[in-house]
Amino acid sequence: MTHASQTPLEKITVKTVKPTEYLSNVHPVWCPGCGHFFILRALTKALAWLKLPKEQIGLVSGIGCSSRLPAYLNVYGFHGVHGRALALASGLKANRPDLTVLVAGGDGDGYSIGGNHFIHACRRNMDITYIVMDNEVYGMTKGQPSPTTPAEWQSKLTPQGTGVARFNPMGIALAAGASFIARGFSGDPNGLTKLMTEAIQHKGFSLIEIKSPCVTFRPEEKAWQKSMRSLNVSPSSNPAEAAKSIYSSDGFDTGIFYQADLPVYEPTNTPCENPADVLAEIEKELNV
Amino acid sequence: MIQPVSATQDNLAISVSGSGGTGAVTVGLILLEAIAKAGFYGVMTRSFGPQIRGGESAVMLNLSDHPIETLAEFSHIHLALDWLKFERFSDEIPLTQDSLVIYDNSREKPPGLVENSGAKLIGIGLQNAVKTIKGSRMNMFALGILTQQIGLDLTFIEAALKRTLGKKGDDVISTSLEAIQAGMRMIPDSHYEKLSHWHPTQKPRWNISGNEACGLGALRGGLKLAAAYPITPATDIVEYLAPRIEKLGGRVLIAEDELAAMNMVIGGSFGGLPSMTATSGPGFSLMTEAMGLAIASETPALVVTVMRGGPSTGIPTKSEQTDLNQVLYGFHGEAPHVVIAPLNVQEMVTISQWSLGLAEALQTLVVEVSDQHLGQSRVIIDPIPPVDFNLKRLRPPATTSDYQRYELTQEAVSPIAWPGTPDTQYTADGLEHTETGKPSSMAKEHQQQLTKRAQKITQHNYGEHWAKVTETLNATVLVITWGSSYEAVRIAVEALNQQGADISLLGLRLLMPLQTEQIQAVAKDKTVIVIEQNASGQLFHYLLSDNAIPRNSQSIAEAGPILFKPSTVQTALIHCLEGLK
């Protein structure tokens, strides 16, 4: 692994806002050594670096190990049902564009049961940051293959492997219209923090696909540490170039693959000064 | 010389049918508006063939000089622009020997079922007439014929024409008016000139559909987000809201599916603003998981479901009160929620506002149940005065320390924080949780929170709106009904009471939580008959299972999609009462 050990971020984190201020007093249910711990740390560092007020953050999740995240942060959180976090977050952002809306989830939650919402959240390109903690397995239900699991991985459910090609989240996000697409690695918290700050600041739908080893059900994923390349990709605003780098990557490159200035869907949100008068006008249409 | 057909009732029923593009619906829309402008009331329903465009269509109007929402017993006048697939409408457009049928004689002959009805038939050359006025359309001649037949003043038609077709420009209006006037001369003798015997009102009135009324009620209640996936027959609600809600600082979100729609509502509501969706049975099925989330996380949410024939795709364009079991029981886990059904279009505005308010105040799921008939009927009603239910979210005090989102309180409703407020951050959760919102699988916490979620709903004082009770002195019989069946049942009960029967009527609006004691009080010492438009008697069994009505109660349950008419209800009631003797 080629760790960029001296990123500017490491210095910036010791500023007035402490990352720990974003933590709640609930201890994670994750297994010791789980990659998600580092993602939680990177997220609090990113929020602190951006000095985002805790109460201005809406963090939405679905179901799964990673989706437990909202309870671990001292922000406005919503731990919803399996696969629907992006839809719930879209409703929140529509009503409350003033909030910084983040969504967290896993590969099963986002790419399988939530696949349709993933596509349409990309397409809507609302100003939402989607943090996917991809461990290529269903951990909470104790080790079943997810859409990103390699075809040959054997489990109780798939003794011969899945026999099905893997889902390409970043390729699909690009095709569906997301305007920020990055890959991160939980073993590179500084690189991850940087990606998160970029994603949150990006105006539009940001996907950060984070490889995060499941040490319990996929212990072989510990080896990712050796293969991951820290922030070696440079962003392109050209979808054709981005597609090339997404499809030519072996899955171990991290960084921003695509960042473009695309139309952001922002439903109207102009407060009504005189609702009684406007209602009276609307009701007038009904008069015979 | 054609003899006038005798009319027996104080209503006037007109139907118009034709194949796609003939403009039957336009005739109905203009006629209803004109009748309203003339000082009268009416209801218009439509029926379509399965084609998306270009299929046969029919409109049925029932007009009166007092508010009316029921279907007519038969058509006094039926105008057929052509006879293409008319059989499709034969159930909905009953013809008798008292009917007058006017048709275009330059095309097909009337089908056998029309000739066999004994109706008076008048064939006229509608198609040839079109050739006499350049740019004219057949339906406007038809409108002229109907105007003349019922003795409606042309000025009302002209005003309605301008309102309905105004956007098409002055040329269309003047050509149409010319055709209408020519049409009025085509059958000079008026056969159903009832209007001259009616008393017009000068009062302001509204021309509104049930789905529009539902949307308006939600706007009155402060709705800020409608998230929905298109589905017949509920989409009109969102279409009504779309251009209007923005003016009131709200918005519409079009979801990728119903799963998304319901979750968007929850997210929007979590953001602090009243949010709703509108759907029908199949969409409701897809939403139920997330509805459980609204209940568990105590997030206010209004779901309007406009019932249609089911199960599965069923009959999307027609009505049936068939989803009561679904809205009551279609959930996993203990899922206390509120279910409300308006009884007619007239009260849809206020009941919809109430429904949204209850969701806000009780921080739970409220399901408002409508159906295709209520939703898509267009009705002339007296304007609905604004009401203030004063139903709002309970907010935490300005300075709050140790905020607990799911705090156990006397009212069982806990203050809900506005995201953006410092020091009251919390995580809403579909997982069972402690008072702070921390996930918990402990028995004590589950039982506490379960009880809290049920209590806040059962303890609430719903006031007078829970039902519409019309008690008759010395009544021995109580008829209970709900939703779109109410109007036909009401008229049937009133007619029987005039003939000496002693029947009380209860239109049940609040279906959950069931006001068992109040129903028992009304039902005391009476024979109860439950009337509903579904095959299995869903309301009947529900009331029985809760002991709200006595064991010996009777059920009149009939599948849709042919709606109850006062006469069919009356016949069924008489039959039922005789059986009891």
PDB file of C-alpha atoms in Angstrom, chain A residues 26-27 54-56 58 60 63 68 70-82 84-85 87-92 94-96 98-99 116-118 120-121 124 126 265 267-272 274-276 278-279 282-288, chain B residues 33 36-37 163 205-208 212 216 219-220 224-225 240 244 246-257 259-260 263-264 266-271 273 275 289 293 297 299 380 417-422 424-431 438-439:
ATOM      1  CA  VAL A  26     -23.791   4.682  21.761  1.00  0.00           C
ATOM      2  CA  HIS A  27     -21.110   2.089  21.188  1.00  0.00           C
ATOM      3  CA  LYS A  54     -24.153  18.919  14.332  1.00  0.00           C
ATOM      4  CA  GLU A  55     -27.752  20.023  14.206  1.00  0.00           C
ATOM      5  CA  GLN A  56     -27.493  20.914  10.518  1.00  0.00           C
ATOM      6  CA  GLY A  58     -29.328  14.784   8.517  1.00  0.00           C
ATOM      7  CA  VAL A  60     -30.119   8.612   6.876  1.00  0.00           C
ATOM      8  CA  ILE A  63     -30.550  -1.795   7.377  1.00  0.00           C
ATOM      9  CA  ARG A  68     -26.268   1.407  12.259  1.00  0.00           C
ATOM     10  CA  PRO A  70     -26.687   7.257  12.562  1.00  0.00           C
ATOM     11  CA  ALA A  71     -27.016   6.090  16.168  1.00  0.00           C
ATOM     12  CA  TYR A  72     -23.261   6.536  16.635  1.00  0.00           C
ATOM     13  CA  LEU A  73     -23.306  10.177  15.664  1.00  0.00           C
ATOM     14  CA  ASN A  74     -24.723  13.118  17.552  1.00  0.00           C
ATOM     15  CA  VAL A  75     -26.643  14.479  14.555  1.00  0.00           C
ATOM     16  CA  TYR A  76     -30.238  14.251  13.337  1.00  0.00           C
ATOM     17  CA  GLY A  77     -30.387  10.676  12.151  1.00  0.00           C
ATOM     18  CA  PHE A  78     -32.877   8.292  10.654  1.00  0.00           C
ATOM     19  CA  HIS A  79     -32.385   4.540  10.764  1.00  0.00           C
ATOM     20  CA  GLY A  80     -35.065   3.386   8.350  1.00  0.00           C
ATOM     21  CA  VAL A  81     -36.013   0.199   6.548  1.00  0.00           C
ATOM     22  CA  HIS A  82     -33.827  -1.977   4.351  1.00  0.00           C
ATOM     23  CA  ARG A  84     -34.872   2.782   1.160  1.00  0.00           C
ATOM     24  CA  ALA A  85     -32.451   5.225   2.741  1.00  0.00           C
ATOM     25  CA  ALA A  87     -35.619   7.648  -0.991  1.00  0.00           C
ATOM     26  CA  LEU A  88     -36.099   8.794   2.591  1.00  0.00           C
ATOM     27  CA  ALA A  89     -33.139  11.161   2.242  1.00  0.00           C
ATOM     28  CA  SER A  90     -34.581  12.569  -0.996  1.00  0.00           C
ATOM     29  CA  GLY A  91     -37.773  13.484   0.837  1.00  0.00           C
ATOM     30  CA  LEU A  92     -35.741  15.062   3.627  1.00  0.00           C
ATOM     31  CA  ALA A  94     -36.664  18.191  -0.733  1.00  0.00           C
ATOM     32  CA  ASN A  95     -38.296  19.590   2.384  1.00  0.00           C
ATOM     33  CA  ARG A  96     -35.087  20.765   4.046  1.00  0.00           C
ATOM     34  CA  ASP A  98     -30.820  23.839   4.312  1.00  0.00           C
ATOM     35  CA  LEU A  99     -29.629  20.589   5.909  1.00  0.00           C
ATOM     36  CA  ASN A 116     -33.826   1.007  -7.982  1.00  0.00           C
ATOM     37  CA  HIS A 117     -33.524   3.879  -5.527  1.00  0.00           C
ATOM     38  CA  PHE A 118     -29.758   3.970  -6.143  1.00  0.00           C
ATOM     39  CA  HIS A 120     -32.933   7.136  -9.401  1.00  0.00           C
ATOM     40  CA  ALA A 121     -31.045   8.979  -6.678  1.00  0.00           C
ATOM     41  CA  ARG A 124     -32.088  13.037  -9.641  1.00  0.00           C
ATOM     42  CA  MET A 126     -29.986  15.991  -5.513  1.00  0.00           C
ATOM     43  CA  TYR A 265     -32.623  18.601  -8.786  1.00  0.00           C
ATOM     44  CA  PRO A 267     -37.668  21.081  -5.836  1.00  0.00           C
ATOM     45  CA  THR A 268     -39.038  24.557  -5.288  1.00  0.00           C
ATOM     46  CA  ASN A 269     -38.713  25.740  -1.752  1.00  0.00           C
ATOM     47  CA  THR A 270     -39.940  29.308  -1.631  1.00  0.00           C
ATOM     48  CA  PRO A 271     -41.718  29.994   1.627  1.00  0.00           C
ATOM     49  CA  CYS A 272     -45.214  31.386   1.254  1.00  0.00           C
ATOM     50  CA  ASN A 274     -49.429  34.848   2.944  1.00  0.00           C
ATOM     51  CA  PRO A 275     -50.825  31.299   2.821  1.00  0.00           C
ATOM     52  CA  ALA A 276     -54.377  32.365   3.669  1.00  0.00           C
ATOM     53  CA  VAL A 278     -52.917  32.153  -1.649  1.00  0.00           C
ATOM     54  CA  LEU A 279     -55.365  29.481  -0.484  1.00  0.00           C
ATOM     55  CA  ILE A 282     -56.658  28.661  -5.187  1.00  0.00           C
ATOM     56  CA  GLU A 283     -60.187  28.098  -3.902  1.00  0.00           C
ATOM     57  CA  LYS A 284     -61.515  30.811  -6.192  1.00  0.00           C
ATOM     58  CA  GLU A 285     -60.798  28.522  -9.158  1.00  0.00           C
ATOM     59  CA  LEU A 286     -63.550  26.242  -7.884  1.00  0.00           C
ATOM     60  CA  ASN A 287     -66.294  28.858  -8.022  1.00  0.00           C
ATOM     61  CA  VAL A 288     -68.939  28.207 -10.657  1.00  0.00           C
TER      62      VAL A 288
ATOM     63  CA  GLU B  33     -70.744  23.716 -15.191  1.00  0.00           C
ATOM     64  CA  ALA B  36     -74.219  24.997 -11.754  1.00  0.00           C
ATOM     65  CA  LYS B  37     -74.177  28.487 -13.240  1.00  0.00           C
ATOM     66  CA  ARG B 163     -64.662  28.490 -18.967  1.00  0.00           C
ATOM     67  CA  ARG B 205     -70.978  26.990  -5.242  1.00  0.00           C
ATOM     68  CA  TRP B 206     -67.929  24.928  -6.169  1.00  0.00           C
ATOM     69  CA  ASN B 207     -67.334  22.596  -9.065  1.00  0.00           C
ATOM     70  CA  ILE B 208     -64.948  20.031  -7.600  1.00  0.00           C
ATOM     71  CA  GLU B 212     -59.408  17.705  -5.915  1.00  0.00           C
ATOM     72  CA  LEU B 216     -57.457  21.002  -1.198  1.00  0.00           C
ATOM     73  CA  LEU B 219     -53.340  22.155   1.390  1.00  0.00           C
ATOM     74  CA  ARG B 220     -55.590  23.679   4.032  1.00  0.00           C
ATOM     75  CA  LYS B 224     -45.652  20.801   2.176  1.00  0.00           C
ATOM     76  CA  LEU B 225     -44.672  17.582   0.410  1.00  0.00           C
ATOM     77  CA  TYR B 240     -54.252  18.850  -8.490  1.00  0.00           C
ATOM     78  CA  ARG B 244     -50.774  24.686  -6.436  1.00  0.00           C
ATOM     79  CA  GLU B 246     -45.623  25.370  -4.830  1.00  0.00           C
ATOM     80  CA  LYS B 247     -47.523  28.616  -4.376  1.00  0.00           C
ATOM     81  CA  LEU B 248     -47.936  27.617  -0.738  1.00  0.00           C
ATOM     82  CA  GLY B 249     -44.262  26.861  -0.232  1.00  0.00           C
ATOM     83  CA  GLY B 250     -44.538  23.123  -0.809  1.00  0.00           C
ATOM     84  CA  ARG B 251     -43.546  20.657  -3.484  1.00  0.00           C
ATOM     85  CA  VAL B 252     -44.327  17.426  -5.296  1.00  0.00           C
ATOM     86  CA  LEU B 253     -41.759  14.649  -5.620  1.00  0.00           C
ATOM     87  CA  ILE B 254     -42.314  12.008  -8.271  1.00  0.00           C
ATOM     88  CA  ALA B 255     -40.993   8.755  -6.887  1.00  0.00           C
ATOM     89  CA  GLU B 256     -39.471   5.833  -8.796  1.00  0.00           C
ATOM     90  CA  ASP B 257     -41.986   3.487  -7.145  1.00  0.00           C
ATOM     91  CA  LEU B 259     -41.633   2.061  -1.906  1.00  0.00           C
ATOM     92  CA  ALA B 260     -39.750   5.270  -2.577  1.00  0.00           C
ATOM     93  CA  ASN B 263     -40.067   6.682   2.314  1.00  0.00           C
ATOM     94  CA  MET B 264     -39.889  10.162   0.786  1.00  0.00           C
ATOM     95  CA  ILE B 266     -41.259   9.845   5.968  1.00  0.00           C
ATOM     96  CA  GLY B 267     -38.052  11.708   5.146  1.00  0.00           C
ATOM     97  CA  GLY B 268     -39.912  14.896   4.327  1.00  0.00           C
ATOM     98  CA  SER B 269     -41.900  14.639   7.506  1.00  0.00           C
ATOM     99  CA  PHE B 270     -38.758  13.924   9.537  1.00  0.00           C
ATOM    100  CA  GLY B 271     -37.607  17.248   8.117  1.00  0.00           C
ATOM    101  CA  LEU B 273     -43.099  19.506   7.445  1.00  0.00           C
ATOM    102  CA  SER B 275     -46.086  15.245   4.045  1.00  0.00           C
ATOM    103  CA  GLU B 289     -43.353  -1.862   5.100  1.00  0.00           C
ATOM    104  CA  LEU B 293     -41.558   2.579   9.851  1.00  0.00           C
ATOM    105  CA  SER B 297     -40.420   5.902  14.386  1.00  0.00           C
ATOM    106  CA  THR B 299     -43.095  10.100  12.096  1.00  0.00           C
ATOM    107  CA  ILE B 380     -71.401  20.828  -7.524  1.00  0.00           C
ATOM    108  CA  ALA B 417     -37.526  18.204  17.495  1.00  0.00           C
ATOM    109  CA  TRP B 418     -37.075  20.270  14.358  1.00  0.00           C
ATOM    110  CA  PRO B 419     -33.835  19.221  12.635  1.00  0.00           C
ATOM    111  CA  GLY B 420     -31.594  22.249  12.755  1.00  0.00           C
ATOM    112  CA  THR B 421     -32.326  22.921  16.411  1.00  0.00           C
ATOM    113  CA  PRO B 422     -29.155  22.643  18.530  1.00  0.00           C
ATOM    114  CA  THR B 424     -32.050  18.089  20.442  1.00  0.00           C
ATOM    115  CA  GLN B 425     -30.377  15.814  17.931  1.00  0.00           C
ATOM    116  CA  TYR B 426     -31.843  12.329  17.906  1.00  0.00           C
ATOM    117  CA  THR B 427     -31.997   9.290  15.679  1.00  0.00           C
ATOM    118  CA  ALA B 428     -35.440   8.212  14.567  1.00  0.00           C
ATOM    119  CA  ASP B 429     -35.507   4.466  14.435  1.00  0.00           C
ATOM    120  CA  GLY B 430     -37.555   1.626  13.047  1.00  0.00           C
ATOM    121  CA  LEU B 431     -35.709  -0.622  15.456  1.00  0.00           C
ATOM    122  CA  LYS B 438     -31.191   4.073  21.301  1.00  0.00           C
ATOM    123  CA  PRO B 439     -31.894   0.661  19.743  1.00  0.00           C
TER     124      PRO B 439
END
